[in-house]
Amino acid sequence: MSTAEIKPPPSRVAVSDIKYQSTGQGEITREFKSNVRGLRGLRGLRGLRGLRGLRGLRGACQQVKDDFALRLLVPKQTGKTLDAQPTLYWWVSQPLSEAEFTFILDKVPDTNNFEFSDPLIEKTLKMSVSAGIQALPLSQVEPDFRLEKGVEYQWTLSIACHPDYPSLDIKATGTIMRVDSSAQLSAATEYTVEEDLPFVYAQQGIWYNALDSLSEQIRKSPSQKLRQARVSLLEQVGLQKVADYGK
């Protein structure tokens, strides 16, 4: 991607007009699968068969509603970060109590290499979460792990519903690549006030830093202006369901 000219926001409120500059090229890497209807059908079967049915149905999946959704807050194509240990963001449509999630991070497979190996990170995370946007710092998942520059990684968050029915897993997948900051971007961020950093990162296509800096501002000092800026950012990459929730 060619480096776009960085134009500073004309005023502090201009951050609400945040624009994510994506190349729009390459394979779509964002995926999600939530087969809750199928799960509901099997639950009914369990009720009919009693203990002979789905006795192994796991905790969190007994809590989900028919319209439950899990999303990773990532663009359709691979999102970029400047950080070795970025904070990843995801979203659930309803609260979950003591849910077990599986987090997996690995290099995007080489289509010419058919060898299989264990993922770089595979962790079970037991969490109680409220409905809405969640933050997952990579440093908390695996403190010693660092993303390499120029390497494309795939990360997945999933809820396993039953050991015998993997097709019922609820999961979402996205990709990330760590890149160097250009000289122009480095100069711009050095003299940019914190409130305008999301604008600058988004303009240069640095998705993960744009979302993180904006979300951190919301966490520290929530306002309708900041929330609307995040809604706009999410809408631009097609995460309408998440954006609608945040309005």
Coordinates of C-alpha atoms in Angstrom, one line a residue:
M1 CA 0.0 0.0 0.0
S2 CA 1.4 3.4 -0.9
T3 CA 1.7 5.8 2.0
A4 CA -1.2 8.3 1.9
E5 CA -0.7 11.9 2.8
I6 CA -1.5 12.4 6.4
K7 CA -4.0 15.2 6.9
P8 CA -4.5 16.3 10.5
P9 CA -8.1 16.6 11.7
P10 CA -9.3 20.2 11.2
S11 CA -10.6 20.2 14.8
R12 CA -10.9 18.0 17.8
V13 CA -14.4 16.9 16.8
A14 CA -13.2 15.7 13.4
V15 CA -12.2 12.3 15.0
S16 CA -15.9 11.4 14.5
D17 CA -15.2 11.5 10.8
I18 CA -12.6 8.9 11.1
K19 CA -11.7 7.1 7.8
Y20 CA -10.1 3.8 7.6
Q21 CA -7.8 3.5 4.6
S22 CA -7.7 -0.1 3.4
T23 CA -6.2 -1.4 0.2
G24 CA -9.3 -3.4 -0.3
Q25 CA -7.2 -6.1 -2.0
G26 CA -6.4 -9.7 -1.3
E27 CA -8.4 -12.6 0.0
I28 CA -11.1 -12.0 2.6
T29 CA -9.8 -13.5 5.8
R30 CA -12.5 -12.6 8.3
E31 CA -14.9 -15.5 9.1
F32 CA -17.5 -16.3 11.7
K33 CA -19.7 -19.3 12.4
S34 CA -22.5 -19.5 14.9
N35 CA -24.7 -22.5 14.3
V36 CA -27.0 -21.8 17.3
R37 CA -30.1 -23.1 15.5
G38 CA -28.5 -26.4 15.0
L39 CA -27.5 -26.4 18.7
R40 CA -31.1 -25.7 19.7
G41 CA -32.2 -28.7 17.7
L42 CA -29.8 -30.9 19.5
R43 CA -30.8 -29.5 22.8
G44 CA -34.4 -30.6 22.1
L45 CA -33.1 -34.0 21.2
R46 CA -31.3 -34.1 24.6
G47 CA -34.6 -33.3 26.4
L48 CA -36.3 -36.2 24.6
R49 CA -33.6 -38.7 25.2
G50 CA -32.8 -37.7 28.7
L51 CA -29.3 -38.8 29.8
R52 CA -28.7 -40.7 26.6
G53 CA -28.7 -37.4 24.6
L54 CA -26.1 -34.7 24.6
R55 CA -24.8 -35.2 28.2
G56 CA -21.6 -33.5 27.1
L57 CA -23.1 -30.2 26.2
R58 CA -20.7 -27.6 27.6
G59 CA -21.5 -24.7 29.9
A60 CA -21.5 -21.6 27.8
C61 CA -23.5 -23.2 25.0
Q62 CA -26.3 -23.8 27.4
Q63 CA -26.5 -20.0 28.0
V64 CA -26.6 -18.7 24.4
K65 CA -29.8 -17.4 22.9
D66 CA -31.0 -18.2 19.4
D67 CA -29.6 -14.9 18.0
F68 CA -26.2 -15.2 19.8
A69 CA -23.3 -13.8 17.9
L70 CA -19.5 -13.8 18.4
R71 CA -17.4 -11.4 16.2
L72 CA -13.8 -10.4 16.0
L73 CA -13.3 -6.7 15.4
V74 CA -11.1 -7.0 12.3
P75 CA -11.4 -5.8 8.7
K76 CA -12.3 -8.2 5.9
Q77 CA -8.7 -8.3 4.7
T78 CA -5.7 -8.6 7.0
G79 CA -5.5 -5.8 9.5
K80 CA -2.1 -4.2 10.4
T81 CA -0.5 -3.3 13.7
L82 CA 2.6 -1.6 14.8
D83 CA 2.8 -3.5 18.0
A84 CA 4.6 -6.8 18.9
Q85 CA 1.9 -7.5 21.5
P86 CA -1.2 -5.8 20.3
T87 CA -4.6 -5.7 22.1
L88 CA -7.2 -7.7 20.1
Y89 CA -10.8 -6.8 20.3
W90 CA -13.9 -9.0 20.0
W91 CA -17.7 -8.7 20.7
V92 CA -20.5 -10.9 22.0
S93 CA -24.2 -10.1 21.7
Q94 CA -25.1 -11.3 25.2
P95 CA -23.4 -11.8 28.6
L96 CA -21.8 -15.1 29.4
S97 CA -20.9 -16.5 32.8
E98 CA -17.8 -18.5 33.4
A99 CA -17.6 -19.3 29.7
E100 CA -14.6 -21.3 28.3
F101 CA -13.2 -19.8 25.1
T102 CA -10.3 -21.3 23.1
F103 CA -7.9 -18.7 21.7
I104 CA -5.6 -19.9 18.9
L105 CA -2.9 -17.9 17.0
D106 CA -0.8 -19.2 14.3
K107 CA 0.9 -18.2 11.1
V108 CA -1.3 -18.1 8.1
P109 CA -0.7 -21.5 6.4
D110 CA 1.4 -21.7 3.2
T111 CA -0.9 -23.0 0.5
N112 CA 2.1 -24.9 -0.9
N113 CA 3.0 -26.5 2.4
F114 CA 0.8 -29.4 3.5
E115 CA 2.6 -30.2 6.8
F116 CA 0.7 -29.7 10.0
S117 CA 2.1 -28.4 13.2
D118 CA 0.8 -27.2 16.6
P119 CA -0.3 -23.5 16.6
L120 CA 2.0 -20.9 18.1
I121 CA -0.5 -20.2 20.8
E122 CA -3.5 -22.3 22.0
K123 CA -5.0 -21.3 25.3
T124 CA -8.3 -22.0 27.1
L125 CA -9.6 -18.7 28.6
K126 CA -12.3 -18.9 31.3
M127 CA -14.1 -15.6 31.4
S128 CA -17.4 -14.0 32.5
V129 CA -18.2 -11.2 30.1
S130 CA -20.9 -8.7 29.6
A131 CA -22.5 -8.1 26.3
G132 CA -20.5 -5.8 24.0
I133 CA -16.9 -5.1 23.0
Q134 CA -14.2 -7.0 24.8
A135 CA -10.4 -6.4 24.9
L136 CA -7.8 -9.2 24.8
P137 CA -4.2 -8.0 25.3
L138 CA -1.9 -10.5 23.7
S139 CA 0.6 -9.9 26.5
Q140 CA -1.9 -11.4 29.0
V141 CA -2.5 -14.4 26.9
E142 CA 1.1 -15.3 26.2
P143 CA 3.5 -12.8 27.9
D144 CA 6.7 -14.0 26.1
F145 CA 5.2 -14.1 22.6
R146 CA 5.9 -11.3 20.1
L147 CA 4.6 -10.9 16.6
E148 CA 7.3 -10.9 13.9
K149 CA 7.3 -8.1 11.4
G150 CA 5.9 -8.9 7.9
V151 CA 4.4 -12.2 9.0
E152 CA 0.6 -12.8 8.5
Y153 CA -1.0 -14.4 11.5
Q154 CA -4.5 -15.9 11.9
W155 CA -6.3 -15.7 15.3
T156 CA -9.4 -17.5 16.3
L157 CA -11.7 -17.3 19.3
S158 CA -14.2 -20.2 19.7
I159 CA -16.6 -21.8 22.1
A160 CA -16.7 -25.6 21.9
C161 CA -20.2 -26.8 22.5
H162 CA -19.8 -30.5 22.5
P163 CA -16.8 -32.8 22.1
D164 CA -18.7 -35.1 19.7
Y165 CA -20.2 -32.3 17.5
P166 CA -17.4 -30.0 16.4
S167 CA -19.7 -28.6 13.7
L168 CA -21.6 -26.9 16.5
D169 CA -18.6 -24.8 17.7
I170 CA -19.2 -21.1 17.8
K171 CA -16.1 -19.4 16.4
A172 CA -14.7 -16.3 14.7
T173 CA -11.5 -15.8 12.8
G174 CA -9.4 -12.9 11.6
T175 CA -5.9 -12.1 10.5
I176 CA -3.2 -9.6 11.6
M177 CA 0.2 -8.5 10.4
R178 CA 2.8 -6.4 12.3
V179 CA 4.4 -3.7 10.1
D180 CA 7.0 -1.0 10.5
S181 CA 5.9 2.6 10.9
S182 CA 6.8 4.7 7.9
A183 CA 8.9 7.8 8.5
Q184 CA 5.9 10.0 7.7
L185 CA 3.6 8.2 10.1
S186 CA 6.2 8.3 12.9
A187 CA 6.6 12.0 12.4
A188 CA 2.9 12.5 12.4
T189 CA 2.2 10.5 15.6
E190 CA 5.1 12.2 17.4
Y191 CA 3.4 15.6 17.1
T192 CA -0.2 14.4 17.3
V193 CA -2.3 14.8 20.5
E194 CA -3.7 11.6 21.9
E195 CA -7.3 12.5 20.9
D196 CA -6.3 12.5 17.2
L197 CA -4.2 9.3 17.1
P198 CA -7.1 7.1 16.0
F199 CA -7.6 9.4 13.0
V200 CA -4.0 9.2 11.9
Y201 CA -3.7 5.4 12.4
A202 CA -7.0 4.8 10.5
Q203 CA -5.9 7.1 7.6
Q204 CA -2.7 5.0 7.2
G205 CA -4.6 1.7 7.4
I206 CA -3.2 0.6 10.8
W207 CA -6.4 -1.0 11.9
Y208 CA -5.4 -2.5 15.2
N209 CA -3.8 0.7 16.5
A210 CA -6.7 2.8 15.4
L211 CA -9.2 0.7 17.1
D212 CA -7.1 0.3 20.3
S213 CA -6.3 3.9 20.7
L214 CA -9.9 4.8 20.2
S215 CA -11.2 2.1 22.6
E216 CA -8.7 3.2 25.2
Q217 CA -10.0 6.8 25.1
I218 CA -13.5 5.5 25.5
R219 CA -12.4 3.4 28.5
K220 CA -10.7 6.3 30.2
S221 CA -13.2 9.1 29.3
P222 CA -16.3 7.7 27.6
S223 CA -18.3 10.2 25.5
Q224 CA -20.9 10.0 22.8
K225 CA -18.4 11.6 20.3
L226 CA -15.9 8.8 20.9
R227 CA -18.4 6.0 20.7
Q228 CA -19.8 7.4 17.5
A229 CA -16.3 7.5 16.0
R230 CA -15.9 3.8 16.9
V231 CA -19.3 3.0 15.4
S232 CA -18.2 4.7 12.2
L233 CA -14.9 2.8 12.1
L234 CA -16.7 -0.5 12.6
E235 CA -19.3 0.3 9.9
Q236 CA -16.5 1.0 7.4
V237 CA -15.3 -2.6 7.6
G238 CA -18.7 -4.2 7.4
L239 CA -19.2 -4.9 11.2
Q240 CA -22.7 -3.5 11.1
K241 CA -24.1 -5.8 13.8
V242 CA -21.5 -4.7 16.2
A243 CA -21.8 -1.0 15.2
D244 CA -25.6 -1.1 15.6
Y245 CA -25.1 -2.4 19.2
G246 CA -22.8 0.5 20.0
K247 CA -25.1 3.2 18.8

